[in-house]
Amino acid sequence: MYHLTSLNWADDAVHVALLVMSVVVFVISVLAYTKKRNRRYLLLTLAFASLTVSQSVDLVETFFTSSQLIIIPLVEIHLSHLFDFLMLTCFGLALVSK
């Protein structure tokens, strides 16, 4: 179980702030996509969704698993790294899409 100590409060605050900020940019991207309805905005929305999931996983890892990375058993890839990869892929595709 998670216990807040004086040694990690700043790191914990940063994790929470990262999650909150990723949710904010995700919501903004969803609103932008609903107005524009094009491929670039869809890819940006998917990228920010991946960022939000990645930050959620990081927060769970930090608060509840003593910073142990959550691993996908079948492929032995860290869950947060998978979402980081998806995020970067979507950002890259958004940059080159018309």
PDB file of N, CA and C in Angstrom:
ATOM      1  N   MET A   1       0.831  -1.177   0.000  1.00  0.00           N
ATOM      2  CA  MET A   1       0.000   0.000   0.000  1.00  0.00           C
ATOM      3  C   MET A   1       0.877   1.242   0.000  1.00  0.00           C
ATOM      4  N   TYR A   2       0.350   2.306  -0.518  1.00  0.00           N
ATOM      5  CA  TYR A   2       1.107   3.536  -0.650  1.00  0.00           C
ATOM      6  C   TYR A   2       1.053   4.363   0.624  1.00  0.00           C
ATOM      7  N   HIS A   3       2.219   4.910   1.016  1.00  0.00           N
ATOM      8  CA  HIS A   3       2.293   5.821   2.149  1.00  0.00           C
ATOM      9  C   HIS A   3       3.131   7.015   1.758  1.00  0.00           C
ATOM     10  N   LEU A   4       2.582   8.207   1.911  1.00  0.00           N
ATOM     11  CA  LEU A   4       3.283   9.440   1.593  1.00  0.00           C
ATOM     12  C   LEU A   4       4.313   9.711   2.673  1.00  0.00           C
ATOM     13  N   THR A   5       5.557   9.930   2.270  1.00  0.00           N
ATOM     14  CA  THR A   5       6.600  10.279   3.219  1.00  0.00           C
ATOM     15  C   THR A   5       7.196  11.612   2.811  1.00  0.00           C
ATOM     16  N   SER A   6       7.936  12.211   3.699  1.00  0.00           N
ATOM     17  CA  SER A   6       8.530  13.517   3.408  1.00  0.00           C
ATOM     18  C   SER A   6       9.604  13.412   2.336  1.00  0.00           C
ATOM     19  N   LEU A   7      10.119  12.219   2.076  1.00  0.00           N
ATOM     20  CA  LEU A   7      11.200  12.063   1.110  1.00  0.00           C
ATOM     21  C   LEU A   7      10.722  12.090  -0.334  1.00  0.00           C
ATOM     22  N   ASN A   8       9.481  11.726  -0.587  1.00  0.00           N
ATOM     23  CA  ASN A   8       9.036  11.631  -1.974  1.00  0.00           C
ATOM     24  C   ASN A   8       7.833  12.498  -2.309  1.00  0.00           C
ATOM     25  N   TRP A   9       7.492  13.463  -1.475  1.00  0.00           N
ATOM     26  CA  TRP A   9       6.303  14.275  -1.731  1.00  0.00           C
ATOM     27  C   TRP A   9       6.441  15.089  -3.008  1.00  0.00           C
ATOM     28  N   ALA A  10       7.629  15.610  -3.309  1.00  0.00           N
ATOM     29  CA  ALA A  10       7.814  16.413  -4.524  1.00  0.00           C
ATOM     30  C   ALA A  10       7.649  15.537  -5.763  1.00  0.00           C
ATOM     31  N   ASP A  11       8.215  14.347  -5.741  1.00  0.00           N
ATOM     32  CA  ASP A  11       8.081  13.426  -6.868  1.00  0.00           C
ATOM     33  C   ASP A  11       6.622  13.017  -7.044  1.00  0.00           C
ATOM     34  N   ASP A  12       5.942  12.767  -5.952  1.00  0.00           N
ATOM     35  CA  ASP A  12       4.526  12.413  -6.008  1.00  0.00           C
ATOM     36  C   ASP A  12       3.705  13.554  -6.607  1.00  0.00           C
ATOM     37  N   ALA A  13       4.012  14.777  -6.199  1.00  0.00           N
ATOM     38  CA  ALA A  13       3.302  15.946  -6.726  1.00  0.00           C
ATOM     39  C   ALA A  13       3.527  16.082  -8.221  1.00  0.00           C
ATOM     40  N   VAL A  14       4.730  15.815  -8.679  1.00  0.00           N
ATOM     41  CA  VAL A  14       5.026  15.890 -10.113  1.00  0.00           C
ATOM     42  C   VAL A  14       4.242  14.825 -10.869  1.00  0.00           C
ATOM     43  N   HIS A  15       4.154  13.622 -10.339  1.00  0.00           N
ATOM     44  CA  HIS A  15       3.380  12.559 -10.991  1.00  0.00           C
ATOM     45  C   HIS A  15       1.904  12.950 -11.119  1.00  0.00           C
ATOM     46  N   VAL A  16       1.354  13.512 -10.071  1.00  0.00           N
ATOM     47  CA  VAL A  16      -0.047  13.941 -10.106  1.00  0.00           C
ATOM     48  C   VAL A  16      -0.218  15.080 -11.109  1.00  0.00           C
ATOM     49  N   ALA A  17       0.699  16.049 -11.099  1.00  0.00           N
ATOM     50  CA  ALA A  17       0.624  17.173 -12.032  1.00  0.00           C
ATOM     51  C   ALA A  17       0.731  16.700 -13.479  1.00  0.00           C
ATOM     52  N   LEU A  18       1.608  15.741 -13.744  1.00  0.00           N
ATOM     53  CA  LEU A  18       1.734  15.199 -15.098  1.00  0.00           C
ATOM     54  C   LEU A  18       0.433  14.545 -15.559  1.00  0.00           C
ATOM     55  N   LEU A  19      -0.197  13.805 -14.680  1.00  0.00           N
ATOM     56  CA  LEU A  19      -1.463  13.163 -15.040  1.00  0.00           C
ATOM     57  C   LEU A  19      -2.541  14.216 -15.296  1.00  0.00           C
ATOM     58  N   VAL A  20      -2.646  15.201 -14.434  1.00  0.00           N
ATOM     59  CA  VAL A  20      -3.649  16.246 -14.599  1.00  0.00           C
ATOM     60  C   VAL A  20      -3.421  16.999 -15.911  1.00  0.00           C
ATOM     61  N   MET A  21      -2.180  17.359 -16.188  1.00  0.00           N
ATOM     62  CA  MET A  21      -1.872  18.092 -17.421  1.00  0.00           C
ATOM     63  C   MET A  21      -2.136  17.241 -18.656  1.00  0.00           C
ATOM     64  N   SER A  22      -1.845  15.945 -18.586  1.00  0.00           N
ATOM     65  CA  SER A  22      -2.105  15.086 -19.742  1.00  0.00           C
ATOM     66  C   SER A  22      -3.602  14.947 -19.986  1.00  0.00           C
ATOM     67  N   VAL A  23      -4.395  14.906 -18.922  1.00  0.00           N
ATOM     68  CA  VAL A  23      -5.856  14.860 -19.083  1.00  0.00           C
ATOM     69  C   VAL A  23      -6.347  16.163 -19.723  1.00  0.00           C
ATOM     70  N   VAL A  24      -5.795  17.286 -19.298  1.00  0.00           N
ATOM     71  CA  VAL A  24      -6.202  18.584 -19.853  1.00  0.00           C
ATOM     72  C   VAL A  24      -5.909  18.642 -21.350  1.00  0.00           C
ATOM     73  N   VAL A  25      -4.693  18.271 -21.768  1.00  0.00           N
ATOM     74  CA  VAL A  25      -4.380  18.348 -23.202  1.00  0.00           C
ATOM     75  C   VAL A  25      -5.168  17.303 -23.993  1.00  0.00           C
ATOM     76  N   PHE A  26      -5.486  16.177 -23.381  1.00  0.00           N
ATOM     77  CA  PHE A  26      -6.334  15.189 -24.053  1.00  0.00           C
ATOM     78  C   PHE A  26      -7.731  15.755 -24.297  1.00  0.00           C
ATOM     79  N   VAL A  27      -8.315  16.373 -23.288  1.00  0.00           N
ATOM     80  CA  VAL A  27      -9.654  16.958 -23.436  1.00  0.00           C
ATOM     81  C   VAL A  27      -9.632  18.059 -24.502  1.00  0.00           C
ATOM     82  N   ILE A  28      -8.602  18.898 -24.487  1.00  0.00           N
ATOM     83  CA  ILE A  28      -8.485  19.946 -25.504  1.00  0.00           C
ATOM     84  C   ILE A  28      -8.386  19.331 -26.894  1.00  0.00           C
ATOM     85  N   SER A  29      -7.629  18.241 -27.015  1.00  0.00           N
ATOM     86  CA  SER A  29      -7.479  17.604 -28.330  1.00  0.00           C
ATOM     87  C   SER A  29      -8.788  16.971 -28.793  1.00  0.00           C
ATOM     88  N   VAL A  30      -9.573  16.420 -27.872  1.00  0.00           N
ATOM     89  CA  VAL A  30     -10.876  15.856 -28.235  1.00  0.00           C
ATOM     90  C   VAL A  30     -11.793  16.970 -28.739  1.00  0.00           C
ATOM     91  N   LEU A  31     -11.797  18.095 -28.057  1.00  0.00           N
ATOM     92  CA  LEU A  31     -12.621  19.227 -28.482  1.00  0.00           C
ATOM     93  C   LEU A  31     -12.177  19.741 -29.851  1.00  0.00           C
ATOM     94  N   ALA A  32     -10.876  19.802 -30.069  1.00  0.00           N
ATOM     95  CA  ALA A  32     -10.363  20.253 -31.366  1.00  0.00           C
ATOM     96  C   ALA A  32     -10.741  19.264 -32.466  1.00  0.00           C
ATOM     97  N   TYR A  33     -10.645  17.985 -32.169  1.00  0.00           N
ATOM     98  CA  TYR A  33     -11.014  16.977 -33.170  1.00  0.00           C
ATOM     99  C   TYR A  33     -12.499  17.048 -33.526  1.00  0.00           C
ATOM    100  N   THR A  34     -13.346  17.290 -32.544  1.00  0.00           N
ATOM    101  CA  THR A  34     -14.777  17.374 -32.843  1.00  0.00           C
ATOM    102  C   THR A  34     -15.098  18.558 -33.745  1.00  0.00           C
ATOM    103  N   LYS A  35     -14.271  19.598 -33.712  1.00  0.00           N
ATOM    104  CA  LYS A  35     -14.482  20.749 -34.592  1.00  0.00           C
ATOM    105  C   LYS A  35     -13.884  20.530 -35.976  1.00  0.00           C
ATOM    106  N   LYS A  36     -12.681  19.965 -36.046  1.00  0.00           N
ATOM    107  CA  LYS A  36     -11.956  19.840 -37.322  1.00  0.00           C
ATOM    108  C   LYS A  36     -12.258  18.550 -38.072  1.00  0.00           C
ATOM    109  N   ARG A  37     -12.390  17.456 -37.341  1.00  0.00           N
ATOM    110  CA  ARG A  37     -12.695  16.147 -37.942  1.00  0.00           C
ATOM    111  C   ARG A  37     -11.765  15.762 -39.094  1.00  0.00           C
ATOM    112  N   ASN A  38     -10.453  15.859 -38.848  1.00  0.00           N
ATOM    113  CA  ASN A  38      -9.525  15.365 -39.867  1.00  0.00           C
ATOM    114  C   ASN A  38      -8.511  14.415 -39.241  1.00  0.00           C
ATOM    115  N   ARG A  39      -7.755  13.762 -40.095  1.00  0.00           N
ATOM    116  CA  ARG A  39      -6.835  12.710 -39.659  1.00  0.00           C
ATOM    117  C   ARG A  39      -5.777  13.229 -38.687  1.00  0.00           C
ATOM    118  N   ARG A  40      -5.234  14.401 -38.948  1.00  0.00           N
ATOM    119  CA  ARG A  40      -4.184  14.951 -38.086  1.00  0.00           C
ATOM    120  C   ARG A  40      -4.698  15.142 -36.661  1.00  0.00           C
ATOM    121  N   TYR A  41      -5.883  15.696 -36.529  1.00  0.00           N
ATOM    122  CA  TYR A  41      -6.441  15.913 -35.190  1.00  0.00           C
ATOM    123  C   TYR A  41      -6.789  14.592 -34.509  1.00  0.00           C
ATOM    124  N   LEU A  42      -7.220  13.617 -35.278  1.00  0.00           N
ATOM    125  CA  LEU A  42      -7.477  12.297 -34.712  1.00  0.00           C
ATOM    126  C   LEU A  42      -6.187  11.688 -34.173  1.00  0.00           C
ATOM    127  N   LEU A  43      -5.110  11.782 -34.951  1.00  0.00           N
ATOM    128  CA  LEU A  43      -3.823  11.231 -34.500  1.00  0.00           C
ATOM    129  C   LEU A  43      -3.301  11.968 -33.269  1.00  0.00           C
ATOM    130  N   LEU A  44      -3.487  13.281 -33.225  1.00  0.00           N
ATOM    131  CA  LEU A  44      -3.082  14.036 -32.038  1.00  0.00           C
ATOM    132  C   LEU A  44      -3.903  13.628 -30.820  1.00  0.00           C
ATOM    133  N   THR A  45      -5.195  13.394 -31.029  1.00  0.00           N
ATOM    134  CA  THR A  45      -6.047  12.947 -29.933  1.00  0.00           C
ATOM    135  C   THR A  45      -5.610  11.576 -29.427  1.00  0.00           C
ATOM    136  N   LEU A  46      -5.287  10.673 -30.350  1.00  0.00           N
ATOM    137  CA  LEU A  46      -4.803   9.347 -29.948  1.00  0.00           C
ATOM    138  C   LEU A  46      -3.463   9.449 -29.216  1.00  0.00           C
ATOM    139  N   ALA A  47      -2.605  10.359 -29.660  1.00  0.00           N
ATOM    140  CA  ALA A  47      -1.308  10.553 -28.990  1.00  0.00           C
ATOM    141  C   ALA A  47      -1.514  11.044 -27.560  1.00  0.00           C
ATOM    142  N   PHE A  48      -2.396  12.024 -27.393  1.00  0.00           N
ATOM    143  CA  PHE A  48      -2.642  12.537 -26.041  1.00  0.00           C
ATOM    144  C   PHE A  48      -3.384  11.521 -25.173  1.00  0.00           C
ATOM    145  N   ALA A  49      -4.206  10.679 -25.776  1.00  0.00           N
ATOM    146  CA  ALA A  49      -4.835   9.588 -25.022  1.00  0.00           C
ATOM    147  C   ALA A  49      -3.771   8.613 -24.530  1.00  0.00           C
ATOM    148  N   SER A  50      -2.810   8.296 -25.399  1.00  0.00           N
ATOM    149  CA  SER A  50      -1.712   7.403 -25.007  1.00  0.00           C
ATOM    150  C   SER A  50      -0.870   8.030 -23.900  1.00  0.00           C
ATOM    151  N   LEU A  51      -0.637   9.338 -23.991  1.00  0.00           N
ATOM    152  CA  LEU A  51       0.101  10.038 -22.936  1.00  0.00           C
ATOM    153  C   LEU A  51      -0.651   9.942 -21.610  1.00  0.00           C
ATOM    154  N   THR A  52      -1.956  10.133 -21.652  1.00  0.00           N
ATOM    155  CA  THR A  52      -2.759  10.071 -20.430  1.00  0.00           C
ATOM    156  C   THR A  52      -2.716   8.676 -19.812  1.00  0.00           C
ATOM    157  N   VAL A  53      -2.835   7.661 -20.636  1.00  0.00           N
ATOM    158  CA  VAL A  53      -2.772   6.282 -20.115  1.00  0.00           C
ATOM    159  C   VAL A  53      -1.375   5.999 -19.558  1.00  0.00           C
ATOM    160  N   SER A  54      -0.350   6.425 -20.270  1.00  0.00           N
ATOM    161  CA  SER A  54       1.023   6.222 -19.802  1.00  0.00           C
ATOM    162  C   SER A  54       1.251   6.889 -18.443  1.00  0.00           C
ATOM    163  N   GLN A  55       0.764   8.118 -18.289  1.00  0.00           N
ATOM    164  CA  GLN A  55       0.929   8.818 -17.014  1.00  0.00           C
ATOM    165  C   GLN A  55       0.099   8.173 -15.910  1.00  0.00           C
ATOM    166  N   SER A  56      -1.050   7.622 -16.276  1.00  0.00           N
ATOM    167  CA  SER A  56      -1.860   6.900 -15.287  1.00  0.00           C
ATOM    168  C   SER A  56      -1.122   5.655 -14.798  1.00  0.00           C
ATOM    169  N   VAL A  57      -0.520   4.932 -15.732  1.00  0.00           N
ATOM    170  CA  VAL A  57       0.255   3.739 -15.368  1.00  0.00           C
ATOM    171  C   VAL A  57       1.444   4.136 -14.492  1.00  0.00           C
ATOM    172  N   ASP A  58       2.140   5.208 -14.858  1.00  0.00           N
ATOM    173  CA  ASP A  58       3.268   5.684 -14.044  1.00  0.00           C
ATOM    174  C   ASP A  58       2.825   6.023 -12.622  1.00  0.00           C
ATOM    175  N   LEU A  59       1.662   6.672 -12.514  1.00  0.00           N
ATOM    176  CA  LEU A  59       1.150   7.040 -11.195  1.00  0.00           C
ATOM    177  C   LEU A  59       0.837   5.794 -10.371  1.00  0.00           C
ATOM    178  N   VAL A  60       0.207   4.811 -10.992  1.00  0.00           N
ATOM    179  CA  VAL A  60      -0.094   3.555 -10.287  1.00  0.00           C
ATOM    180  C   VAL A  60       1.197   2.863  -9.867  1.00  0.00           C
ATOM    181  N   GLU A  61       2.173   2.826 -10.768  1.00  0.00           N
ATOM    182  CA  GLU A  61       3.460   2.204 -10.437  1.00  0.00           C
ATOM    183  C   GLU A  61       4.124   2.902  -9.260  1.00  0.00           C
ATOM    184  N   THR A  62       4.087   4.214  -9.253  1.00  0.00           N
ATOM    185  CA  THR A  62       4.743   4.983  -8.191  1.00  0.00           C
ATOM    186  C   THR A  62       4.014   4.836  -6.856  1.00  0.00           C
ATOM    187  N   PHE A  63       2.691   4.942  -6.878  1.00  0.00           N
ATOM    188  CA  PHE A  63       1.933   4.961  -5.632  1.00  0.00           C
ATOM    189  C   PHE A  63       1.640   3.577  -5.064  1.00  0.00           C
ATOM    190  N   PHE A  64       1.463   2.573  -5.920  1.00  0.00           N
ATOM    191  CA  PHE A  64       0.949   1.296  -5.426  1.00  0.00           C
ATOM    192  C   PHE A  64       1.870   0.097  -5.624  1.00  0.00           C
ATOM    193  N   THR A  65       2.908   0.220  -6.450  1.00  0.00           N
ATOM    194  CA  THR A  65       3.782  -0.939  -6.672  1.00  0.00           C
ATOM    195  C   THR A  65       5.236  -0.633  -6.333  1.00  0.00           C
ATOM    196  N   SER A  66       5.459   0.361  -5.488  1.00  0.00           N
ATOM    197  CA  SER A  66       6.816   0.738  -5.064  1.00  0.00           C
ATOM    198  C   SER A  66       7.735   0.991  -6.258  1.00  0.00           C
ATOM    199  N   SER A  67       7.208   1.671  -7.262  1.00  0.00           N
ATOM    200  CA  SER A  67       7.943   2.043  -8.485  1.00  0.00           C
ATOM    201  C   SER A  67       8.376   0.847  -9.322  1.00  0.00           C
ATOM    202  N   GLN A  68       7.804  -0.319  -9.081  1.00  0.00           N
ATOM    203  CA  GLN A  68       8.068  -1.472  -9.938  1.00  0.00           C
ATOM    204  C   GLN A  68       7.267  -1.299 -11.215  1.00  0.00           C
ATOM    205  N   LEU A  69       7.905  -1.501 -12.351  1.00  0.00           N
ATOM    206  CA  LEU A  69       7.230  -1.334 -13.629  1.00  0.00           C
ATOM    207  C   LEU A  69       6.241  -2.469 -13.867  1.00  0.00           C
ATOM    208  N   ILE A  70       5.077  -2.124 -14.401  1.00  0.00           N
ATOM    209  CA  ILE A  70       4.075  -3.128 -14.763  1.00  0.00           C
ATOM    210  C   ILE A  70       4.467  -3.681 -16.125  1.00  0.00           C
ATOM    211  N   ILE A  71       4.557  -5.000 -16.212  1.00  0.00           N
ATOM    212  CA  ILE A  71       5.034  -5.654 -17.427  1.00  0.00           C
ATOM    213  C   ILE A  71       3.885  -6.443 -18.063  1.00  0.00           C
ATOM    214  N   ILE A  72       3.796  -6.374 -19.409  1.00  0.00           N
ATOM    215  CA  ILE A  72       2.858  -7.198 -20.152  1.00  0.00           C
ATOM    216  C   ILE A  72       3.495  -8.584 -20.263  1.00  0.00           C
ATOM    217  N   PRO A  73       2.927  -9.596 -19.627  1.00  0.00           N
ATOM    218  CA  PRO A  73       3.597 -10.900 -19.509  1.00  0.00           C
ATOM    219  C   PRO A  73       3.967 -11.587 -20.819  1.00  0.00           C
ATOM    220  N   LEU A  74       3.075 -11.604 -21.783  1.00  0.00           N
ATOM    221  CA  LEU A  74       3.326 -12.367 -23.005  1.00  0.00           C
ATOM    222  C   LEU A  74       4.518 -11.851 -23.805  1.00  0.00           C
ATOM    223  N   VAL A  75       4.704 -10.537 -23.807  1.00  0.00           N
ATOM    224  CA  VAL A  75       5.778  -9.946 -24.618  1.00  0.00           C
ATOM    225  C   VAL A  75       6.879  -9.322 -23.766  1.00  0.00           C
ATOM    226  N   GLU A  76       6.681  -9.281 -22.460  1.00  0.00           N
ATOM    227  CA  GLU A  76       7.629  -8.722 -21.500  1.00  0.00           C
ATOM    228  C   GLU A  76       8.066  -7.300 -21.859  1.00  0.00           C
ATOM    229  N   ILE A  77       7.062  -6.473 -22.151  1.00  0.00           N
ATOM    230  CA  ILE A  77       7.279  -5.054 -22.412  1.00  0.00           C
ATOM    231  C   ILE A  77       6.635  -4.287 -21.264  1.00  0.00           C
ATOM    232  N   HIS A  78       7.304  -3.231 -20.819  1.00  0.00           N
ATOM    233  CA  HIS A  78       6.712  -2.402 -19.773  1.00  0.00           C
ATOM    234  C   HIS A  78       5.493  -1.684 -20.340  1.00  0.00           C
ATOM    235  N   LEU A  79       4.401  -1.721 -19.595  1.00  0.00           N
ATOM    236  CA  LEU A  79       3.134  -1.162 -20.053  1.00  0.00           C
ATOM    237  C   LEU A  79       3.258   0.326 -20.385  1.00  0.00           C
ATOM    238  N   SER A  80       3.916   1.083 -19.531  1.00  0.00           N
ATOM    239  CA  SER A  80       4.061   2.520 -19.789  1.00  0.00           C
ATOM    240  C   SER A  80       4.904   2.773 -21.040  1.00  0.00           C
ATOM    241  N   HIS A  81       5.890   1.918 -21.287  1.00  0.00           N
ATOM    242  CA  HIS A  81       6.720   2.084 -22.479  1.00  0.00           C
ATOM    243  C   HIS A  81       5.928   1.819 -23.753  1.00  0.00           C
ATOM    244  N   LEU A  82       5.003   0.872 -23.700  1.00  0.00           N
ATOM    245  CA  LEU A  82       4.143   0.606 -24.854  1.00  0.00           C
ATOM    246  C   LEU A  82       3.314   1.840 -25.199  1.00  0.00           C
ATOM    247  N   PHE A  83       2.733   2.481 -24.178  1.00  0.00           N
ATOM    248  CA  PHE A  83       1.927   3.674 -24.439  1.00  0.00           C
ATOM    249  C   PHE A  83       2.795   4.857 -24.864  1.00  0.00           C
ATOM    250  N   ASP A  84       4.022   4.943 -24.354  1.00  0.00           N
ATOM    251  CA  ASP A  84       4.946   5.981 -24.834  1.00  0.00           C
ATOM    252  C   ASP A  84       5.257   5.775 -26.310  1.00  0.00           C
ATOM    253  N   PHE A  85       5.472   4.524 -26.708  1.00  0.00           N
ATOM    254  CA  PHE A  85       5.730   4.213 -28.116  1.00  0.00           C
ATOM    255  C   PHE A  85       4.533   4.571 -28.987  1.00  0.00           C
ATOM    256  N   LEU A  86       3.334   4.213 -28.537  1.00  0.00           N
ATOM    257  CA  LEU A  86       2.120   4.555 -29.280  1.00  0.00           C
ATOM    258  C   LEU A  86       1.960   6.067 -29.411  1.00  0.00           C
ATOM    259  N   MET A  87       2.258   6.783 -28.334  1.00  0.00           N
ATOM    260  CA  MET A  87       2.157   8.238 -28.352  1.00  0.00           C
ATOM    261  C   MET A  87       3.102   8.833 -29.386  1.00  0.00           C
ATOM    262  N   LEU A  88       4.355   8.418 -29.372  1.00  0.00           N
ATOM    263  CA  LEU A  88       5.335   8.953 -30.319  1.00  0.00           C
ATOM    264  C   LEU A  88       4.992   8.575 -31.757  1.00  0.00           C
ATOM    265  N   THR A  89       4.468   7.377 -31.945  1.00  0.00           N
ATOM    266  CA  THR A  89       4.041   6.963 -33.282  1.00  0.00           C
ATOM    267  C   THR A  89       2.916   7.855 -33.789  1.00  0.00           C
ATOM    268  N   CYS A  90       1.938   8.107 -32.956  1.00  0.00           N
ATOM    269  CA  CYS A  90       0.818   8.978 -33.351  1.00  0.00           C
ATOM    270  C   CYS A  90       1.270  10.410 -33.616  1.00  0.00           C
ATOM    271  N   PHE A  91       2.163  10.937 -32.779  1.00  0.00           N
ATOM    272  CA  PHE A  91       2.694  12.281 -33.027  1.00  0.00           C
ATOM    273  C   PHE A  91       3.439  12.321 -34.357  1.00  0.00           C
ATOM    274  N   GLY A  92       4.249  11.316 -34.614  1.00  0.00           N
ATOM    275  CA  GLY A  92       4.994  11.262 -35.878  1.00  0.00           C
ATOM    276  C   GLY A  92       4.078  11.196 -37.083  1.00  0.00           C
ATOM    277  N   LEU A  93       3.062  10.338 -36.997  1.00  0.00           N
ATOM    278  CA  LEU A  93       2.099  10.242 -38.100  1.00  0.00           C
ATOM    279  C   LEU A  93       1.325  11.539 -38.283  1.00  0.00           C
ATOM    280  N   ALA A  94       1.007  12.229 -37.192  1.00  0.00           N
ATOM    281  CA  ALA A  94       0.299  13.502 -37.296  1.00  0.00           C
ATOM    282  C   ALA A  94       1.163  14.554 -37.986  1.00  0.00           C
ATOM    283  N   LEU A  95       2.458  14.503 -37.761  1.00  0.00           N
ATOM    284  CA  LEU A  95       3.359  15.463 -38.396  1.00  0.00           C
ATOM    285  C   LEU A  95       3.434  15.280 -39.908  1.00  0.00           C
ATOM    286  N   VAL A  96       3.340  14.058 -40.368  1.00  0.00           N
ATOM    287  CA  VAL A  96       3.495  13.806 -41.807  1.00  0.00           C
ATOM    288  C   VAL A  96       2.160  13.652 -42.536  1.00  0.00           C
ATOM    289  N   SER A  97       1.040  13.667 -41.800  1.00  0.00           N
ATOM    290  CA  SER A  97      -0.254  13.483 -42.464  1.00  0.00           C
ATOM    291  C   SER A  97      -0.750  14.810 -43.037  1.00  0.00           C
ATOM    292  N   LYS A  98      -1.627  14.685 -44.030  1.00  0.00           N
ATOM    293  CA  LYS A  98      -2.176  15.880 -44.684  1.00  0.00           C
ATOM    294  C   LYS A  98      -3.521  16.230 -44.107  1.00  0.00           C
TER     295      LYS A  98
END
